[in-house]
Amino acid sequence: MGDVGLGAYLMVGAVLFVCGVVCMATKRNGIGILMGVELVLNGANVNFVAFSRYTSLGLDGQSTALFVVVLAAAEAAVALAIALNFYNNHLTIDVDRGNELHG
Amino acid sequence: MYGSLAAITLEDFLVRTISYLSSIPADSETLAFTAFISAAFIHATLLLGLFGGLPVFYIWLERKVAGRIQDRLGPTRVGGSFGWLQTIADGIKLIQKEDLIPKDADALIFRMSPYLATIASFAAFMVLPIADGWVAVAAECGAFLILALMSLEVLGIILAGYSSGSKWALFGAMREAAQMVSYEIPMAICALIPLLIAGSLNFQVIGRMQSGSFLNWFIFHDPFTFLAFFCYFTVATASVKRAPFDLAEAESELVAGFHTEYSGFRWSIFFLAEYSSMFAVSAVAALLFLGGWHDGLMIDGIFGSFRGAGTGVIDGFSIGTYVANLFGAAVLITKACLLVFVQIWVRWTLPRLRIDQVMTTCLKYLVPISCFLFLMAVLWPLVLASTMSRPVMFGSPLGEKSASASVVAPVVVSSNRTGAAR
Amino acid sequence: MIEQMLFWVFAILTCGGAIAVVATQNVVRMAFWLVVSLGSVAALFFLLHADFLGAAQLLIYVGGTVVLLVFGVMLTASGPYTQIQTSPAEGLLGAGVGGLLLFVLVSSIGSVDWVEVSSRLPLEPSAPFVSDVRLESRAEESLVNTRSAEEKQGLIARQQGGRTVRQLGMGFLGLRPDRNLKEGGARGLAPGYFLPFEIVSIHLLVVLIGAAYLARAKRRVNAG
């Protein structure tokens, strides 16, 4: 059976990463930015697991990816709580409106 | 230890059969590919049959049981004296209905979310073993995977409610999602208790550990697993949004909850997903607590003695094992159907809880109870070991049993689902 | 052949979903495309023989985080189907920068000969317990891998065909049976992930309390 190879998975990871970065940069919706963060983390995870499979690094990649998944969930919970607070204070989720501290 | 769990897969069976019947060498690439594709197709068809067929039966059963409980007859006309074909007739009616999409709805999501819910529910069947070795995907972390797949259904529901553009649907979806997400926690903890005893996430291992008399079932393993079963079943009923936890479909206050705006085919596949999930959680309960495909009365011992018999022309395939597995499948499906019957019975005899009561039940009672049961199930063997110097009350410890089962008498397993005998 | 086919299907779904997340303005649709993308990433994990991780991805990401995000969308929507538009100029700029970044990444991935690089890494960690592991999965091996015998690069994850639960669990308890640090016949187990594991548990507890504190109901500022 033919093998896809490491390069193809790294490409998928790169596309996910770039999409996430662009998402974080262009979205003005706070939740949209969070989704960008998730995409970036997933791009990294794909790379971790691909290296874990195709090189002799063994299970290190999978373990790291598991930590990333768990911490990303934690991050999403806190970020969402912050977003809710932001909404309570500004009645919008547009992050461009959160410029009160700008001097 | 898991070596003996290796079974002849359908793919492998096809490769060997074809290469036996024709002169194609068994290691041919084309043959492997063809066998893979046809095995995947057969598995998918069989599972789809189960996935589509069981709800048809359950919906009929539900109406019949509801009728009897309310002192009526239920469906009587369609298809003979018991109304056997009532569900089919309803299904045909539903498919003929117009597929309405409200003006305010987000059309893409509105169209897609029924499929999302159905896919999640169907995917759970993929890792559900029907008998010893009869499983479409023999994942080592099957129990974890099935919990993960069943938790995806909530996404379809919440998106369906939100995209309907109707306040009834939105409220229903919010309640539903809150309920399903909260009930996942005690469900996972309760499912963890038998997994902890088995020391494996593999349904094959879990099922085999409960072979023999029904005293070997995990529900009778210790007092805490006994309680954990009832806890799991309550939570599972709630997580498939059945009464008394069916707030989302509270007709009296919310019209029909998240599927208020749906009609026709899309509406009916939501129901397909719901009834199939009922079967899935019941089958998981049967596998984790009630001995899986073992009947507990030693009848399967008779069938078990056939295992390995009748190995004929195809290497690794045995007719005796096939028959034994067929019996196991019948036992497992019967157990799951009995549990589904209990769910239906509960639905028509208990009053519905209020939404705050549903959430209180989960977060204030069921989560602490399941945590307590989990903790005690961990401590129980230690307590027994220090007082009675043995990890279980009676019988031989699980570890020894499984070790002897796999080392002394390695069972030749044949997993083969070619027969459409179900 | 099959693996390749499945890879391409899920790779296209992953990338397409990710691009759709960026391209859509409607937040709920973004969430839907995110589900598609993350679900396909889970499928890629299964293809990479990381079963447990794939299941965790489905449970935590798709079933947990995205549901949380959808809740966030509902709770912060000031009207039906809120759309906060990105201005076209910003979008173009983002696409341009993103395209450049993608070009840099892809060209650097393409310029490395990964087979050669991985052959330069220390070869398969000779592991003391691996022999047991092989025993367990040998029967499966002989069935599953009869036709992929040419894949002799013996990596543990591959040999086990995704049966990584036990190794991962032991790794989190501080044991790495799949990795031997010593050369030759000597045995020196690599350290596992016990401390990170414990830190993550504490971290989750802190996050639980912190998120509950942050998101608790407060008096709302008057609109104005």
PDB file of C-alpha atoms in Angstrom, chain A:
ATOM      1  CA  MET A   1       0.000   0.000   0.000  1.00  0.00           C
ATOM      2  CA  GLY A   2       1.379   3.348  -0.987  1.00  0.00           C
ATOM      3  CA  ASP A   3       2.198   5.774   1.714  1.00  0.00           C
ATOM      4  CA  VAL A   4       1.300   9.416   1.661  1.00  0.00           C
ATOM      5  CA  GLY A   5       4.516  10.557   3.248  1.00  0.00           C
ATOM      6  CA  LEU A   6       5.369  13.175   5.782  1.00  0.00           C
ATOM      7  CA  GLY A   7       5.428  16.094   3.343  1.00  0.00           C
ATOM      8  CA  ALA A   8       1.722  15.853   2.496  1.00  0.00           C
ATOM      9  CA  TYR A   9       0.695  15.960   6.154  1.00  0.00           C
ATOM     10  CA  LEU A  10       3.007  18.894   6.767  1.00  0.00           C
ATOM     11  CA  MET A  11       1.326  20.704   3.880  1.00  0.00           C
ATOM     12  CA  VAL A  12      -2.085  20.156   5.487  1.00  0.00           C
ATOM     13  CA  GLY A  13      -0.656  21.458   8.748  1.00  0.00           C
ATOM     14  CA  ALA A  14       0.730  24.503   6.961  1.00  0.00           C
ATOM     15  CA  VAL A  15      -2.608  25.277   5.303  1.00  0.00           C
ATOM     16  CA  LEU A  16      -4.403  24.992   8.651  1.00  0.00           C
ATOM     17  CA  PHE A  17      -1.822  27.212  10.289  1.00  0.00           C
ATOM     18  CA  VAL A  18      -2.006  29.911   7.637  1.00  0.00           C
ATOM     19  CA  CYS A  19      -5.810  29.858   7.636  1.00  0.00           C
ATOM     20  CA  GLY A  20      -5.751  30.260  11.391  1.00  0.00           C
ATOM     21  CA  VAL A  21      -3.327  33.162  11.254  1.00  0.00           C
ATOM     22  CA  VAL A  22      -5.327  34.934   8.564  1.00  0.00           C
ATOM     23  CA  CYS A  23      -8.505  34.262  10.536  1.00  0.00           C
ATOM     24  CA  MET A  24      -6.993  35.779  13.669  1.00  0.00           C
ATOM     25  CA  ALA A  25      -5.704  38.761  11.741  1.00  0.00           C
ATOM     26  CA  THR A  26      -8.782  39.660   9.734  1.00  0.00           C
ATOM     27  CA  LYS A  27     -11.794  38.740  11.841  1.00  0.00           C
ATOM     28  CA  ARG A  28     -13.254  41.446  13.996  1.00  0.00           C
ATOM     29  CA  ASN A  29     -15.563  39.085  15.806  1.00  0.00           C
ATOM     30  CA  GLY A  30     -14.029  37.878  19.064  1.00  0.00           C
ATOM     31  CA  ILE A  31     -15.376  34.346  18.595  1.00  0.00           C
ATOM     32  CA  GLY A  32     -13.966  34.295  15.061  1.00  0.00           C
ATOM     33  CA  ILE A  33     -10.539  35.063  16.457  1.00  0.00           C
ATOM     34  CA  LEU A  34     -10.919  32.150  18.857  1.00  0.00           C
ATOM     35  CA  MET A  35     -11.691  29.890  15.910  1.00  0.00           C
ATOM     36  CA  GLY A  36      -8.494  31.079  14.267  1.00  0.00           C
ATOM     37  CA  VAL A  37      -6.564  30.075  17.371  1.00  0.00           C
ATOM     38  CA  GLU A  38      -8.119  26.618  17.223  1.00  0.00           C
ATOM     39  CA  LEU A  39      -7.070  26.255  13.586  1.00  0.00           C
ATOM     40  CA  VAL A  40      -3.498  27.250  14.379  1.00  0.00           C
ATOM     41  CA  LEU A  41      -3.297  24.759  17.221  1.00  0.00           C
ATOM     42  CA  ASN A  42      -4.698  22.032  14.990  1.00  0.00           C
ATOM     43  CA  GLY A  43      -2.149  22.771  12.320  1.00  0.00           C
ATOM     44  CA  ALA A  44       0.555  22.312  14.907  1.00  0.00           C
ATOM     45  CA  ASN A  45      -1.085  19.092  16.105  1.00  0.00           C
ATOM     46  CA  VAL A  46      -1.169  17.613  12.627  1.00  0.00           C
ATOM     47  CA  ASN A  47       2.556  18.249  12.383  1.00  0.00           C
ATOM     48  CA  PHE A  48       3.239  16.702  15.782  1.00  0.00           C
ATOM     49  CA  VAL A  49       1.358  13.531  14.973  1.00  0.00           C
ATOM     50  CA  ALA A  50       2.815  13.287  11.486  1.00  0.00           C
ATOM     51  CA  PHE A  51       6.332  13.487  12.884  1.00  0.00           C
ATOM     52  CA  SER A  52       5.394  10.943  15.509  1.00  0.00           C
ATOM     53  CA  ARG A  53       4.350   8.532  12.799  1.00  0.00           C
ATOM     54  CA  TYR A  54       6.958   9.095  10.131  1.00  0.00           C
ATOM     55  CA  THR A  55      10.104   9.629  12.136  1.00  0.00           C
ATOM     56  CA  SER A  56      11.576   7.636  14.961  1.00  0.00           C
ATOM     57  CA  LEU A  57      10.401  10.081  17.583  1.00  0.00           C
ATOM     58  CA  GLY A  58       7.908   7.536  18.843  1.00  0.00           C
ATOM     59  CA  LEU A  59       5.005   8.644  20.929  1.00  0.00           C
ATOM     60  CA  ASP A  60       6.400  12.019  21.981  1.00  0.00           C
ATOM     61  CA  GLY A  61       4.482  13.724  19.233  1.00  0.00           C
ATOM     62  CA  GLN A  62       1.190  12.137  20.225  1.00  0.00           C
ATOM     63  CA  SER A  63       1.678  12.973  23.884  1.00  0.00           C
ATOM     64  CA  THR A  64       2.441  16.584  23.062  1.00  0.00           C
ATOM     65  CA  ALA A  65      -0.570  16.762  20.768  1.00  0.00           C
ATOM     66  CA  LEU A  66      -2.772  15.453  23.579  1.00  0.00           C
ATOM     67  CA  PHE A  67      -1.494  18.173  25.882  1.00  0.00           C
ATOM     68  CA  VAL A  68      -2.190  20.714  23.168  1.00  0.00           C
ATOM     69  CA  VAL A  69      -5.761  19.476  22.722  1.00  0.00           C
ATOM     70  CA  VAL A  70      -6.456  19.626  26.453  1.00  0.00           C
ATOM     71  CA  LEU A  71      -4.868  23.026  26.915  1.00  0.00           C
ATOM     72  CA  ALA A  72      -6.695  24.369  23.869  1.00  0.00           C
ATOM     73  CA  ALA A  73      -9.980  23.379  25.469  1.00  0.00           C
ATOM     74  CA  ALA A  74      -8.954  25.200  28.628  1.00  0.00           C
ATOM     75  CA  GLU A  75      -7.899  28.201  26.603  1.00  0.00           C
ATOM     76  CA  ALA A  76     -11.217  28.261  24.774  1.00  0.00           C
ATOM     77  CA  ALA A  77     -13.138  28.174  28.067  1.00  0.00           C
ATOM     78  CA  VAL A  78     -11.251  31.126  29.514  1.00  0.00           C
ATOM     79  CA  ALA A  79     -11.249  33.092  26.282  1.00  0.00           C
ATOM     80  CA  LEU A  80     -14.960  32.578  25.953  1.00  0.00           C
ATOM     81  CA  ALA A  81     -15.501  33.796  29.498  1.00  0.00           C
ATOM     82  CA  ILE A  82     -13.496  36.891  28.601  1.00  0.00           C
ATOM     83  CA  ALA A  83     -15.534  37.332  25.435  1.00  0.00           C
ATOM     84  CA  LEU A  84     -18.754  37.154  27.447  1.00  0.00           C
ATOM     85  CA  ASN A  85     -17.397  39.764  29.827  1.00  0.00           C
ATOM     86  CA  PHE A  86     -16.426  41.918  26.892  1.00  0.00           C
ATOM     87  CA  TYR A  87     -19.918  41.592  25.508  1.00  0.00           C
ATOM     88  CA  ASN A  88     -21.429  42.477  28.852  1.00  0.00           C
ATOM     89  CA  ASN A  89     -19.380  45.645  28.965  1.00  0.00           C
ATOM     90  CA  HIS A  90     -19.578  46.765  25.350  1.00  0.00           C
ATOM     91  CA  LEU A  91     -22.765  45.078  24.101  1.00  0.00           C
ATOM     92  CA  THR A  92     -20.878  43.925  21.049  1.00  0.00           C
ATOM     93  CA  ILE A  93     -18.288  41.292  20.298  1.00  0.00           C
ATOM     94  CA  ASP A  94     -16.429  43.466  17.805  1.00  0.00           C
ATOM     95  CA  VAL A  95     -12.892  43.528  19.161  1.00  0.00           C
ATOM     96  CA  ASP A  96     -12.155  46.831  17.447  1.00  0.00           C
ATOM     97  CA  ARG A  97     -14.440  48.479  19.966  1.00  0.00           C
ATOM     98  CA  GLY A  98     -12.313  47.408  22.871  1.00  0.00           C
ATOM     99  CA  ASN A  99      -9.992  50.379  22.634  1.00  0.00           C
ATOM    100  CA  GLU A 100     -10.701  52.081  25.922  1.00  0.00           C
ATOM    101  CA  LEU A 101      -7.215  51.634  27.257  1.00  0.00           C
ATOM    102  CA  HIS A 102      -5.637  53.251  24.240  1.00  0.00           C
ATOM    103  CA  GLY A 103      -4.069  56.395  25.517  1.00  0.00           C
TER     104      GLY A 103
END
